[in-house]
Amino acid sequence: MIQPWAKREKRDVEAETKSAYRWRGKEQRGGESVLDLSPRSTVGGGVEDVYGEDRASEDQLVTPWTISVASGYNMLRDPHHNKGLAFTERERDAHYLRGLLPPAVITQELQEKKLMHNLRQYQVPLHKYMAMMELEERNERLFYKLLIDNVEELLPVVYTPTVGEACQKYGSIFRRPQGLYISLKEKGKILEVLRNWPEKSIQVIVVTDGERILGLGDLGCQVTSLDSWNGNTSGEIVFVHCLGGVRPSACLPVTIDVGTNNEQLLNDEFYIGLKQRRATGKEYYDLLHEFMTAVKQNYGEKVLVQFEDFANHNAFELLAKYGTTHLVFNDDIQGTASVVLAGLVASLKLLGGTLADHTFLFLGAGEAGTGIAELIALEMSKQTKIPLEETRKKIWLVDSKGLVVSSRKESLQHFKKPWAHEREPVNNLLDAVKAIKPTALIGTSGVGKQFTKEVVEAMASFNEKPLIMALSNPTSQAECTAEEAYTWTEGRAIFASGSPFDPVEFNGKCFMPGQANNAYIFPGLGFGLVISGAIRVHDDMLLAASEALAGQVTQEHYDKGMIYPPLTNIRKISANIAAKVAAKAYELGLATRLPRPADLVKYAESCMYTPNYRSYR
């Protein structure tokens, strides 16, 4: 049993209130304090508004007093402690809840059953999203219980693809912020802003500047998530971290608002962010540097900062700059790379050979594409002992101007140059496929319908089992659908996507499309860093996470054409990934939590947040 924690006793707050009101305003009432006055009845039968709250106007200030006591009416409105009808008879007596709830006492399991029934009545995914958002605002543990127990059904609602629509409409569905907003207005005050956050033991910070949200582009401050956290990259990533085992109260979502270049938002009277063009250059990097410095000063060396949905030009710069001084991780570069590599390693059971025996062609040469390519090359180099410069030659990239080749090197961005190999220029994807003849075609372009019938048929013409990975999100931006991949290859394709697709039946066989979802990787990776007390993220940790995920794919999954395990096992998957990441942290001398636990899997499982209700004294 636990005592529902309150920061201050009611009597202390009441004493402060009385003292404050006696000190203030006697002059305004002829020397008489409002607390010295007897309540006077009014014509309407109520009590006179002696505090002036109902008469408050722009020129009359009132003090926003609040009493933080985890009992009675306030307890029912505290999402951290509220259990609704699951409060027992004894708890209702002990915490002044009699009469504030209907008489029935039900279990958390029955609450879950009822809510899932209600959610399934909604036909529009965004309505389900909003219902889940409302649940998190009133009952945190029930929210996470629902999510963990029904992860395959609810993850598409609270994560990709529904979150994309929620981001676009965030201005109209914004309710209450539960993260931090740091804008250019807070320059010079960021440490003070961080100290405004009530939770002090923060382990994971997820931060975005909103410039590159999914395939939707610049959404500025108008990024959202299911639990009213601010930011697609902040909020919904935070609760997926909680799926992996991190406590919700130990996660902090942050939106950095430096303006937006989205004309629609700049002209929208309801836009909730700064109405100005994006800051760039020194102004931008000075703000980010102040943020990173304040984070370490306020939370210490071991807080994980996860960058989400930064544009390419900033993402690589920030990761390179702070990777050696802070515990940082970029989900779009490193998380996507790790989950895709896991799928490729797992697919070898179906394709045969080793990674080095295959050739990979990417459509998209941004942070996701180059990040995946680099991790594949690292894994090949690790397995074969061949230098990294050589293993990179097994990987080709196509960008908006065609195949990335050496003759284009002078005009390429720095992160594309390692992939500029010797070959004649090719202007389009179809010709690149025919020229390179890759085993795997991987889409990270953010542009839908790029894997046309001709492209997929070309892949099938020289591969017995062509590997097609249409990774762009949301669903509308996928390079092709699962049905198209299976149909155009006559059921021979091994398919995975970024957003979920339903099972496909072709020639009497049911195919289960894989989902290369970052939610497989970053919760376990983050949890592994937390439980080991790691102080830096190393590439070997990403490789360890990929290998751990690939190891969770069983023969039963392979028989269905799957190269990822079901998300229903996310807690088990995360525990195994966390254990492998933690082991690598200890091996590299980057772990600070000593001594090292004997069984890291059991240790990870024992540290995991569980959303079951607590019993109150």
Coordinates of C-alpha atoms in Angstrom, one line a residue:
M1 CA 0.0 0.0 0.0
I2 CA 1.1 3.5 -0.6
Q3 CA 0.0 6.9 0.6
P4 CA -1.1 9.1 -2.3
W5 CA 1.6 11.7 -2.2
A6 CA 0.8 15.4 -1.7
K7 CA 3.4 18.2 -1.7
R8 CA 1.8 20.2 1.1
E9 CA -0.7 19.5 3.8
K10 CA -4.0 21.2 3.5
R11 CA -3.7 23.0 6.8
D12 CA -0.3 24.4 5.7
V13 CA -1.8 25.8 2.5
E14 CA -4.8 27.2 4.4
A15 CA -2.5 29.0 6.9
E16 CA -0.5 30.4 4.0
T17 CA -3.7 31.5 2.3
K18 CA -5.0 33.3 5.4
S19 CA -1.7 35.0 6.1
A20 CA -1.4 36.1 2.5
Y21 CA -4.9 37.5 2.4
R22 CA -4.5 39.3 5.7
W23 CA -1.3 40.8 4.4
R24 CA -2.9 41.9 1.1
G25 CA -5.8 44.1 0.4
K26 CA -6.9 45.4 3.8
E27 CA -6.5 48.8 2.4
Q28 CA -8.9 48.0 -0.4
R29 CA -11.6 47.0 2.1
G30 CA -11.3 49.8 4.6
G31 CA -8.6 48.1 6.6
E32 CA -10.7 44.8 6.9
S33 CA -9.3 41.6 5.5
V34 CA -11.7 39.4 3.6
L35 CA -10.9 36.6 6.0
D36 CA -12.1 38.7 8.9
L37 CA -15.5 39.3 7.2
S38 CA -18.5 37.1 7.9
P39 CA -19.9 35.6 4.7
R40 CA -23.0 37.6 3.7
S41 CA -25.8 36.1 1.8
T42 CA -26.8 37.5 -1.5
V43 CA -30.1 38.0 -3.2
G44 CA -29.6 34.7 -5.2
G45 CA -29.2 32.8 -2.0
G46 CA -25.5 32.2 -2.3
V47 CA -22.5 33.7 -0.5
E48 CA -21.0 37.1 -1.4
D49 CA -17.9 36.9 -3.6
V50 CA -15.6 38.3 -0.9
Y51 CA -12.5 37.2 -2.8
G52 CA -13.5 39.1 -6.0
E53 CA -13.2 36.0 -8.2
D54 CA -16.5 36.4 -10.0
R55 CA -16.0 40.2 -10.3
A56 CA -12.4 39.9 -11.6
S57 CA -11.7 42.0 -14.5
E58 CA -8.6 43.1 -16.4
D59 CA -7.8 45.8 -13.8
Q60 CA -8.4 43.6 -10.7
L61 CA -5.8 40.9 -9.9
V62 CA -6.7 37.7 -8.1
T63 CA -4.3 35.1 -6.7
P64 CA -4.6 31.6 -8.3
W65 CA -4.4 29.6 -5.1
T66 CA -4.6 25.8 -5.4
I67 CA -4.5 23.1 -2.7
S68 CA -2.5 20.1 -3.7
V69 CA -4.0 17.3 -1.6
A70 CA -4.4 13.7 -2.9
S71 CA -7.8 13.1 -1.5
G72 CA -11.5 13.8 -2.2
Y73 CA -12.5 15.8 -5.2
N74 CA -8.9 16.7 -6.1
M75 CA -7.9 13.1 -6.1
L76 CA -10.5 12.2 -8.7
R77 CA -9.1 14.9 -10.9
D78 CA -5.4 13.8 -10.5
P79 CA -4.6 11.4 -13.4
H80 CA -1.6 10.0 -11.4
H81 CA -3.8 8.8 -8.5
N82 CA -7.3 8.5 -9.9
K83 CA -8.8 5.0 -10.2
G84 CA -12.4 5.9 -10.9
L85 CA -14.8 3.2 -9.8
A86 CA -11.9 1.0 -8.8
F87 CA -11.4 2.8 -5.5
T88 CA -12.2 0.2 -2.8
E89 CA -14.8 0.8 0.0
R90 CA -11.9 1.4 2.5
E91 CA -10.1 3.8 0.2
R92 CA -13.4 5.8 -0.3
D93 CA -13.7 6.2 3.4
A94 CA -10.0 7.0 4.0
H95 CA -9.8 9.6 1.2
Y96 CA -13.1 11.4 1.5
L97 CA -14.5 9.9 -1.7
R98 CA -17.9 9.0 -0.3
G99 CA -20.7 10.5 -2.4
L100 CA -18.3 11.6 -5.1
L101 CA -18.5 8.3 -6.9
P102 CA -21.4 5.9 -7.8
P103 CA -21.6 3.0 -5.3
A104 CA -20.3 0.3 -7.6
V105 CA -16.7 -0.9 -7.1
I106 CA -15.2 -2.5 -10.2
T107 CA -11.8 -3.9 -11.1
Q108 CA -9.2 -2.3 -13.4
E109 CA -9.7 -5.3 -15.8
L110 CA -13.5 -4.5 -16.0
Q111 CA -12.7 -0.9 -16.7
E112 CA -10.3 -1.9 -19.4
K113 CA -13.0 -4.2 -21.0
K114 CA -15.6 -1.4 -20.9
L115 CA -13.2 1.2 -22.5
M116 CA -12.1 -1.1 -25.3
H117 CA -15.7 -1.8 -26.1
N118 CA -16.4 1.9 -26.2
L119 CA -13.3 2.6 -28.4
R120 CA -14.3 0.0 -30.9
Q121 CA -17.6 1.8 -31.5
Y122 CA -15.7 4.7 -33.1
Q123 CA -15.3 4.4 -36.9
V124 CA -12.9 7.3 -37.3
P125 CA -9.3 6.7 -36.1
L126 CA -8.9 10.3 -35.0
H127 CA -12.0 10.0 -32.7
K128 CA -10.3 7.0 -31.1
Y129 CA -7.2 9.1 -30.7
M130 CA -9.1 11.8 -28.9
A131 CA -10.8 9.3 -26.7
M132 CA -7.5 7.9 -25.6
M133 CA -6.1 11.5 -25.1
E134 CA -9.1 12.2 -22.8
L135 CA -8.4 9.0 -20.9
E136 CA -4.8 9.9 -20.2
E137 CA -5.9 13.2 -18.9
R138 CA -8.1 11.6 -16.2
N139 CA -6.5 8.2 -15.4
E140 CA -2.9 7.6 -16.4
R141 CA -2.5 4.0 -15.2
L142 CA -5.6 2.9 -17.0
F143 CA -4.4 4.6 -20.1
Y144 CA -1.1 2.7 -20.1
K145 CA -2.8 -0.6 -19.1
L146 CA -5.0 -0.3 -22.2
L147 CA -2.1 0.5 -24.4
I148 CA 0.1 -2.3 -23.1
D149 CA -2.6 -5.0 -23.2
N150 CA -3.9 -4.0 -26.6
V151 CA -0.7 -2.7 -28.3
E152 CA -1.3 -4.0 -31.8
E153 CA -4.8 -2.5 -31.9
L154 CA -4.0 0.8 -30.3
L155 CA -0.5 1.6 -31.4
P156 CA -1.7 2.6 -35.0
V157 CA -4.2 4.9 -33.2
V158 CA -1.8 6.7 -30.9
Y159 CA 1.3 6.4 -33.2
T160 CA 1.7 6.3 -36.9
P161 CA -0.4 6.6 -39.0
T162 CA -3.2 8.3 -37.0
V163 CA -0.8 10.7 -35.3
G164 CA -0.1 12.3 -38.7
E165 CA -3.7 13.5 -39.0
A166 CA -3.6 14.6 -35.3
C167 CA -0.5 16.7 -35.9
Q168 CA -2.2 18.5 -38.8
K169 CA -5.3 19.2 -36.7
Y170 CA -3.6 19.9 -33.4
G171 CA -4.5 23.5 -33.3
S172 CA -8.2 22.5 -33.3
I173 CA -7.9 19.6 -30.8
F174 CA -5.3 21.2 -28.4
R175 CA -6.5 20.6 -24.8
R176 CA -3.9 21.0 -22.2
P177 CA -0.1 20.8 -22.5
Q178 CA 1.8 18.2 -20.5
G179 CA 5.3 19.0 -21.7
L180 CA 7.5 22.0 -22.1
Y181 CA 7.4 24.6 -24.9
I182 CA 10.7 26.5 -25.3
S183 CA 10.6 29.3 -27.8
L184 CA 12.9 32.1 -28.8
K185 CA 11.1 34.1 -26.2
E186 CA 12.7 31.9 -23.5
K187 CA 16.3 32.6 -24.8
G188 CA 18.4 33.2 -21.7
K189 CA 15.8 31.6 -19.4
I190 CA 15.8 27.9 -20.5
L191 CA 17.3 26.6 -17.2
E192 CA 14.5 28.4 -15.4
V193 CA 11.9 26.9 -17.8
L194 CA 13.2 23.4 -17.1
R195 CA 12.9 24.0 -13.4
N196 CA 9.3 24.9 -13.9
W197 CA 8.6 21.3 -14.7
P198 CA 7.3 19.6 -11.5
E199 CA 9.0 16.3 -11.9
K200 CA 12.7 16.4 -10.9
S201 CA 13.9 12.8 -11.6
I202 CA 13.8 12.9 -15.4
Q203 CA 15.5 10.0 -17.3
V204 CA 14.4 10.6 -20.9
I205 CA 13.8 13.9 -22.7
V206 CA 12.3 13.7 -26.2
V207 CA 12.7 17.0 -28.1
T208 CA 11.6 18.3 -31.5
D209 CA 11.5 21.5 -33.4
G210 CA 8.6 20.4 -35.6
E211 CA 10.3 21.0 -38.9
R212 CA 10.0 17.5 -40.4
I213 CA 7.0 15.7 -39.1
L214 CA 6.5 12.3 -40.7
G215 CA 5.9 12.9 -44.4
L216 CA 3.9 16.1 -43.6
G217 CA 6.8 18.6 -43.5
D218 CA 7.0 21.7 -41.3
L219 CA 4.2 21.8 -38.6
G220 CA 6.0 24.2 -36.3
C221 CA 4.6 24.2 -32.8
Q222 CA 1.5 22.4 -34.1
V223 CA 2.7 18.9 -33.3
T224 CA 0.8 16.6 -31.0
S225 CA 0.3 13.2 -29.5
L226 CA -2.3 11.2 -27.9
D227 CA -1.8 12.1 -24.3
S228 CA -1.7 15.8 -24.9
W229 CA 2.0 15.8 -24.8
N230 CA 3.3 18.5 -27.0
G231 CA 4.8 17.1 -30.2
N232 CA 4.5 14.1 -32.4
T233 CA 8.1 13.6 -31.7
S234 CA 7.8 14.5 -28.0
G235 CA 4.5 13.1 -26.9
E236 CA 3.7 9.9 -28.5
I237 CA 7.3 8.9 -28.4
V238 CA 7.2 9.4 -24.6
F239 CA 4.4 7.0 -24.1
V240 CA 6.0 4.4 -26.4
H241 CA 9.1 4.8 -24.1
C242 CA 6.7 3.8 -21.3
L243 CA 5.7 0.7 -23.2
G244 CA 9.3 -0.2 -23.1
G245 CA 9.5 0.2 -19.3
V246 CA 10.4 3.8 -18.5
R247 CA 8.1 5.5 -15.9
P248 CA 5.8 8.2 -17.4
S249 CA 6.9 10.6 -14.8
A250 CA 10.5 10.1 -15.8
C251 CA 9.9 11.3 -19.3
L252 CA 9.8 14.9 -20.5
P253 CA 8.5 15.9 -23.9
V254 CA 9.9 19.3 -25.2
T255 CA 8.9 21.3 -28.2
I256 CA 11.5 23.9 -29.4
D257 CA 9.6 26.6 -31.2
V258 CA 11.8 28.7 -33.5
G259 CA 9.0 29.7 -35.9
T260 CA 7.7 28.0 -39.0
N261 CA 8.0 28.3 -42.8
N262 CA 4.5 26.8 -43.3
E263 CA 2.5 29.6 -44.9
Q264 CA -0.8 28.0 -44.0
L265 CA 0.1 28.0 -40.3
L266 CA 1.5 31.6 -40.4
N267 CA -1.8 32.7 -41.8
D268 CA -3.9 30.7 -39.4
E269 CA -5.5 32.8 -36.6
F270 CA -5.7 29.7 -34.4
Y271 CA -2.0 28.7 -34.8
I272 CA -0.6 28.2 -31.3
G273 CA 3.1 28.8 -32.0
L274 CA 5.4 31.7 -32.9
K275 CA 4.1 33.4 -36.0
Q276 CA 7.4 34.1 -37.7
R277 CA 9.8 32.5 -40.1
R278 CA 12.1 29.8 -38.7
A279 CA 15.2 31.0 -37.1
T280 CA 18.4 29.6 -38.7
G281 CA 22.1 29.7 -38.4
K282 CA 23.6 31.2 -35.2
E283 CA 20.3 32.2 -33.7
Y284 CA 19.0 28.6 -34.0
Y285 CA 22.1 26.8 -32.8
D286 CA 22.6 29.2 -29.9
L287 CA 19.1 28.4 -28.6
L288 CA 19.7 24.6 -29.0
H289 CA 23.1 24.9 -27.3
E290 CA 21.5 26.7 -24.3
F291 CA 18.9 24.0 -24.1
M292 CA 21.5 21.2 -24.2
T293 CA 23.6 22.9 -21.6
A294 CA 20.6 23.6 -19.3
V295 CA 19.5 19.9 -19.6
K296 CA 22.9 18.6 -18.3
Q297 CA 23.0 21.2 -15.6
N298 CA 19.5 20.5 -14.4
Y299 CA 19.3 16.7 -14.8
G300 CA 22.9 15.5 -14.9
E301 CA 25.0 13.4 -17.2
K302 CA 22.8 10.4 -17.5
V303 CA 19.6 11.9 -18.9
L304 CA 18.9 10.6 -22.4
V305 CA 18.0 13.3 -25.0
Q306 CA 16.2 11.9 -28.0
F307 CA 16.0 14.1 -31.1
E308 CA 12.9 13.6 -33.2
D309 CA 11.8 15.0 -36.5
F310 CA 14.5 17.6 -37.0
A311 CA 15.2 18.5 -40.7
N312 CA 18.2 16.8 -42.3
H313 CA 20.5 19.8 -42.1
N314 CA 20.0 20.2 -38.4
A315 CA 19.6 16.5 -37.5
F316 CA 23.1 15.5 -38.5
E317 CA 24.7 18.6 -37.1
L318 CA 23.1 18.2 -33.7
L319 CA 23.9 14.5 -33.5
A320 CA 27.6 15.1 -34.4
K321 CA 27.9 18.1 -32.1
Y322 CA 26.4 16.5 -28.9
G323 CA 27.1 12.8 -29.5
T324 CA 30.4 13.1 -27.7
T325 CA 29.3 15.4 -24.8
H326 CA 25.8 14.2 -24.0
L327 CA 23.7 11.0 -23.9
V328 CA 21.9 11.7 -27.2
F329 CA 20.0 9.6 -29.8
N330 CA 18.3 10.6 -33.0
D331 CA 15.4 8.3 -33.7
D332 CA 15.1 9.2 -37.4
I333 CA 18.7 8.5 -38.1
Q334 CA 19.6 5.8 -35.6
G335 CA 16.3 4.3 -34.5
T336 CA 15.0 3.8 -38.1
A337 CA 18.4 2.4 -39.0
S338 CA 18.4 -0.1 -36.2
V339 CA 14.9 -1.4 -36.8
V340 CA 15.5 -1.8 -40.6
L341 CA 18.8 -3.6 -40.0
A342 CA 16.9 -5.9 -37.6
G343 CA 14.5 -6.7 -40.4
L344 CA 17.3 -7.3 -42.9
V345 CA 19.2 -9.6 -40.5
A346 CA 16.0 -11.5 -39.9
S347 CA 15.2 -11.8 -43.6
L348 CA 18.5 -13.6 -44.2
K349 CA 16.7 -16.7 -42.9
L350 CA 14.4 -16.4 -46.0
L351 CA 16.9 -15.0 -48.5
G352 CA 20.0 -17.0 -47.5
G353 CA 23.6 -15.8 -47.3
T354 CA 25.0 -13.0 -45.2
L355 CA 24.4 -9.3 -45.5
A356 CA 27.6 -8.9 -47.5
D357 CA 26.2 -11.3 -50.1
H358 CA 23.4 -8.8 -50.9
T359 CA 23.0 -5.4 -52.6
F360 CA 20.8 -2.7 -51.3
L361 CA 19.2 0.2 -53.1
F362 CA 17.5 3.1 -51.3
L363 CA 15.0 5.6 -52.6
G364 CA 15.7 8.6 -50.4
A365 CA 19.0 9.9 -49.3
G366 CA 18.1 12.0 -46.2
E367 CA 18.7 11.3 -42.6
A368 CA 16.7 8.0 -42.5
G369 CA 18.2 6.6 -45.7
T370 CA 21.8 7.5 -45.0
G371 CA 21.4 6.4 -41.3
I372 CA 20.1 3.0 -42.3
A373 CA 22.8 2.6 -45.0
E374 CA 25.6 3.5 -42.5
L375 CA 24.4 0.9 -39.9
I376 CA 24.1 -1.8 -42.6
A377 CA 27.7 -1.0 -43.7
L378 CA 28.9 -1.1 -40.1
E379 CA 27.2 -4.5 -39.5
M380 CA 28.7 -5.9 -42.7
S381 CA 32.2 -4.6 -41.7
K382 CA 31.8 -6.1 -38.2
Q383 CA 30.8 -9.5 -39.7
T384 CA 33.4 -9.7 -42.5
K385 CA 36.3 -7.6 -41.1
I386 CA 36.2 -5.7 -44.4
P387 CA 36.9 -1.9 -44.1
L388 CA 33.8 0.3 -43.8
E389 CA 34.7 2.1 -47.0
E390 CA 34.4 -1.2 -48.9
T391 CA 31.2 -2.4 -47.4
R392 CA 29.5 0.9 -48.3
K393 CA 30.0 0.0 -51.9
K394 CA 27.2 -2.7 -51.6
I395 CA 24.7 0.1 -50.9
W396 CA 23.3 2.6 -53.4
L397 CA 21.1 5.6 -52.9
V398 CA 18.7 7.4 -55.2
D399 CA 17.7 11.0 -54.4
S400 CA 15.5 13.5 -56.2
K401 CA 18.2 14.0 -58.9
G402 CA 18.8 10.2 -59.6
L403 CA 21.4 7.8 -58.5
V404 CA 24.0 9.2 -56.1
V405 CA 27.3 8.7 -58.0
S406 CA 30.8 10.1 -57.8
S407 CA 30.4 12.5 -60.8
R408 CA 27.8 14.4 -58.6
K409 CA 30.1 14.5 -55.6
E410 CA 30.9 18.3 -55.7
S411 CA 27.2 19.2 -55.5
L412 CA 26.2 16.6 -52.8
Q413 CA 25.4 17.4 -49.2
H414 CA 28.1 16.1 -46.9
F415 CA 26.1 13.1 -45.6
K416 CA 25.5 11.8 -49.1
K417 CA 29.2 11.9 -50.2
P418 CA 30.2 8.5 -48.7
W419 CA 27.6 6.9 -50.9
A420 CA 28.7 8.4 -54.2
H421 CA 30.2 5.4 -56.0
E422 CA 31.7 5.0 -59.5
R423 CA 29.0 4.5 -62.1
E424 CA 27.3 6.2 -65.0
P425 CA 24.6 8.7 -63.9
V426 CA 21.0 7.3 -63.8
N427 CA 18.1 9.7 -63.6
N428 CA 15.2 7.6 -62.3
L429 CA 14.4 4.8 -59.9
L430 CA 13.4 2.2 -62.5
D431 CA 16.6 2.6 -64.4
A432 CA 18.6 2.4 -61.2
V433 CA 16.9 -0.9 -60.2
K434 CA 17.7 -2.3 -63.6
A435 CA 21.3 -1.1 -63.5
I436 CA 22.1 -2.1 -59.8
K437 CA 19.9 -5.2 -59.6
P438 CA 19.6 -5.0 -55.8
T439 CA 18.3 -7.8 -53.5
A440 CA 16.5 -5.2 -51.3
L441 CA 14.7 -2.1 -52.3
I442 CA 14.2 0.3 -49.4
G443 CA 12.0 3.4 -49.5
T444 CA 12.7 6.4 -47.2
S445 CA 11.7 9.2 -49.6
G446 CA 8.6 10.4 -47.7
V447 CA 6.8 10.4 -51.1
G448 CA 4.1 7.9 -51.8
K449 CA 3.6 5.6 -54.8
Q450 CA 7.2 5.6 -55.9
F451 CA 7.5 1.8 -56.1
T452 CA 5.4 1.5 -59.3
K453 CA 4.4 -1.8 -60.9
E454 CA 7.3 -1.5 -63.3
V455 CA 9.8 -1.0 -60.5
V456 CA 8.5 -3.9 -58.4
E457 CA 8.2 -6.3 -61.4
A458 CA 11.8 -5.4 -62.3
M459 CA 12.8 -6.4 -58.7
A460 CA 11.0 -9.7 -59.1
S461 CA 12.6 -10.4 -62.5
F462 CA 16.1 -11.0 -61.0
N463 CA 15.2 -12.0 -57.4
E464 CA 13.4 -15.2 -56.4
K465 CA 12.3 -13.4 -53.2
P466 CA 12.6 -9.6 -53.7
L467 CA 12.8 -7.7 -50.4
I468 CA 10.6 -4.6 -50.6
M469 CA 10.6 -2.2 -47.6
A470 CA 8.2 0.8 -48.1
L471 CA 9.1 2.7 -45.0
S472 CA 7.7 6.2 -45.5
N473 CA 5.0 7.4 -43.1
P474 CA 2.0 7.9 -42.8
T475 CA 0.2 5.2 -44.8
S476 CA -0.6 7.7 -47.6
Q477 CA 3.1 8.3 -48.2
A478 CA 4.1 4.6 -48.4
E479 CA 6.1 3.9 -51.5
C480 CA 3.7 1.0 -52.3
T481 CA 1.1 -1.0 -50.4
A482 CA 1.4 -4.6 -49.1
E483 CA -1.2 -5.8 -51.6
E484 CA 0.7 -4.2 -54.5
A485 CA 4.0 -5.8 -53.5
Y486 CA 2.5 -9.3 -53.1
T487 CA 0.4 -9.0 -56.3
W488 CA 3.1 -7.6 -58.6
T489 CA 5.6 -10.2 -57.4
E490 CA 3.0 -13.1 -57.6
G491 CA 3.4 -13.7 -53.8
R492 CA 7.2 -13.9 -53.8
A493 CA 8.0 -10.6 -52.1
I494 CA 9.2 -10.2 -48.5
F495 CA 7.5 -7.0 -47.5
A496 CA 7.7 -4.6 -44.7
S497 CA 6.4 -1.0 -44.3
G498 CA 6.6 1.9 -41.9
S499 CA 2.9 2.1 -41.3
P500 CA 0.8 -1.0 -40.7
F501 CA -1.1 -2.8 -43.4
D502 CA -3.7 -5.5 -43.1
P503 CA -2.9 -9.1 -44.0
V504 CA -3.1 -9.9 -47.7
E505 CA -4.6 -13.0 -49.3
F506 CA -3.0 -14.0 -52.6
N507 CA -3.6 -17.3 -54.5
G508 CA -5.1 -18.9 -51.3
K509 CA -2.2 -17.9 -49.0
C510 CA -2.4 -15.3 -46.3
F511 CA 0.6 -13.0 -46.0
M512 CA 1.4 -11.0 -42.9
P513 CA 3.1 -7.7 -43.8
G514 CA 5.9 -6.7 -41.4
Q515 CA 6.0 -3.3 -39.9
A516 CA 9.5 -1.7 -39.5
N517 CA 8.2 0.4 -36.6
N518 CA 10.7 2.4 -34.6
A519 CA 8.6 1.5 -31.6
Y520 CA 10.4 -1.9 -31.6
I521 CA 13.8 -0.3 -31.0
F522 CA 13.8 3.0 -29.1
P523 CA 11.8 2.0 -26.0
G524 CA 14.2 -0.9 -25.4
L525 CA 17.3 1.1 -26.4
G526 CA 16.3 3.9 -24.1
F527 CA 15.5 1.6 -21.2
G528 CA 18.8 -0.2 -21.6
L529 CA 20.6 3.1 -21.4
V530 CA 18.6 4.1 -18.3
I531 CA 19.1 0.8 -16.3
S532 CA 22.8 0.7 -17.0
G533 CA 23.3 4.4 -16.2
A534 CA 25.1 4.9 -19.6
I535 CA 26.7 8.2 -20.3
R536 CA 27.0 8.0 -24.1
V537 CA 25.3 6.2 -27.1
H538 CA 27.7 4.0 -29.2
D539 CA 27.1 2.6 -32.6
D540 CA 27.7 -0.9 -31.2
M541 CA 24.6 -0.4 -28.9
L542 CA 22.5 0.1 -32.1
L543 CA 23.9 -3.0 -33.6
A544 CA 23.2 -4.9 -30.4
A545 CA 19.6 -3.7 -30.4
S546 CA 19.1 -4.8 -34.0
E547 CA 20.5 -8.3 -33.3
A548 CA 18.3 -8.6 -30.2
L549 CA 15.2 -7.7 -32.2
A550 CA 16.1 -10.0 -35.1
G551 CA 16.5 -12.8 -32.5
Q552 CA 12.9 -12.5 -31.4
V553 CA 11.6 -13.7 -34.9
T554 CA 10.6 -17.3 -34.7
Q555 CA 10.1 -20.0 -37.3
E556 CA 6.3 -19.5 -36.9
H557 CA 6.8 -15.9 -37.9
Y558 CA 9.0 -16.9 -40.9
D559 CA 6.3 -19.3 -42.1
K560 CA 3.9 -16.4 -42.4
G561 CA 6.5 -14.3 -44.3
M562 CA 7.2 -12.1 -41.3
I563 CA 10.6 -10.5 -40.5
Y564 CA 9.5 -8.8 -37.3
P565 CA 7.9 -10.3 -34.3
P566 CA 4.3 -9.3 -33.3
L567 CA 4.0 -6.0 -31.4
T568 CA 1.9 -7.9 -28.8
N569 CA 5.3 -9.0 -27.4
I570 CA 6.6 -5.5 -27.1
R571 CA 7.4 -5.8 -23.4
K572 CA 9.4 -9.0 -23.8
I573 CA 11.1 -7.5 -26.9
S574 CA 12.0 -4.4 -25.0
A575 CA 13.4 -6.3 -22.1
N576 CA 15.7 -8.3 -24.4
I577 CA 16.8 -5.2 -26.3
A578 CA 17.4 -3.3 -23.1
A579 CA 19.5 -6.2 -21.7
K580 CA 21.7 -6.4 -24.9
V581 CA 22.1 -2.6 -24.9
A582 CA 23.0 -2.5 -21.2
A583 CA 25.5 -5.4 -21.7
K584 CA 27.2 -3.5 -24.5
A585 CA 27.3 -0.3 -22.3
Y586 CA 29.1 -2.4 -19.6
E587 CA 31.4 -3.9 -22.1
L588 CA 32.4 -0.5 -23.5
G589 CA 32.9 1.0 -20.1
L590 CA 30.1 3.5 -20.6
A591 CA 27.8 2.2 -17.8
T592 CA 27.8 3.8 -14.3
R593 CA 25.3 1.7 -12.5
L594 CA 27.5 -0.7 -10.6
P595 CA 27.9 -3.6 -9.9
R596 CA 26.6 -5.1 -13.1
P597 CA 23.5 -7.3 -12.5
A598 CA 24.1 -11.0 -13.1
D599 CA 21.0 -11.5 -15.3
L600 CA 20.3 -8.3 -17.3
V601 CA 17.1 -9.6 -18.8
K602 CA 15.6 -10.4 -15.4
Y603 CA 16.9 -7.1 -14.1
A604 CA 15.3 -5.2 -17.0
E605 CA 12.0 -6.9 -16.4
S606 CA 12.1 -6.1 -12.7
C607 CA 12.7 -2.4 -13.4
M608 CA 9.9 -2.0 -15.9
Y609 CA 7.0 0.3 -15.2
T610 CA 3.7 -1.5 -14.6
P611 CA 0.4 0.3 -14.9
N612 CA -1.5 -1.8 -12.4
Y613 CA -3.4 0.2 -9.8
R614 CA -1.7 0.7 -6.4
S615 CA -3.5 0.2 -3.1
Y616 CA -3.8 3.4 -1.0
R617 CA -3.5 3.5 2.8

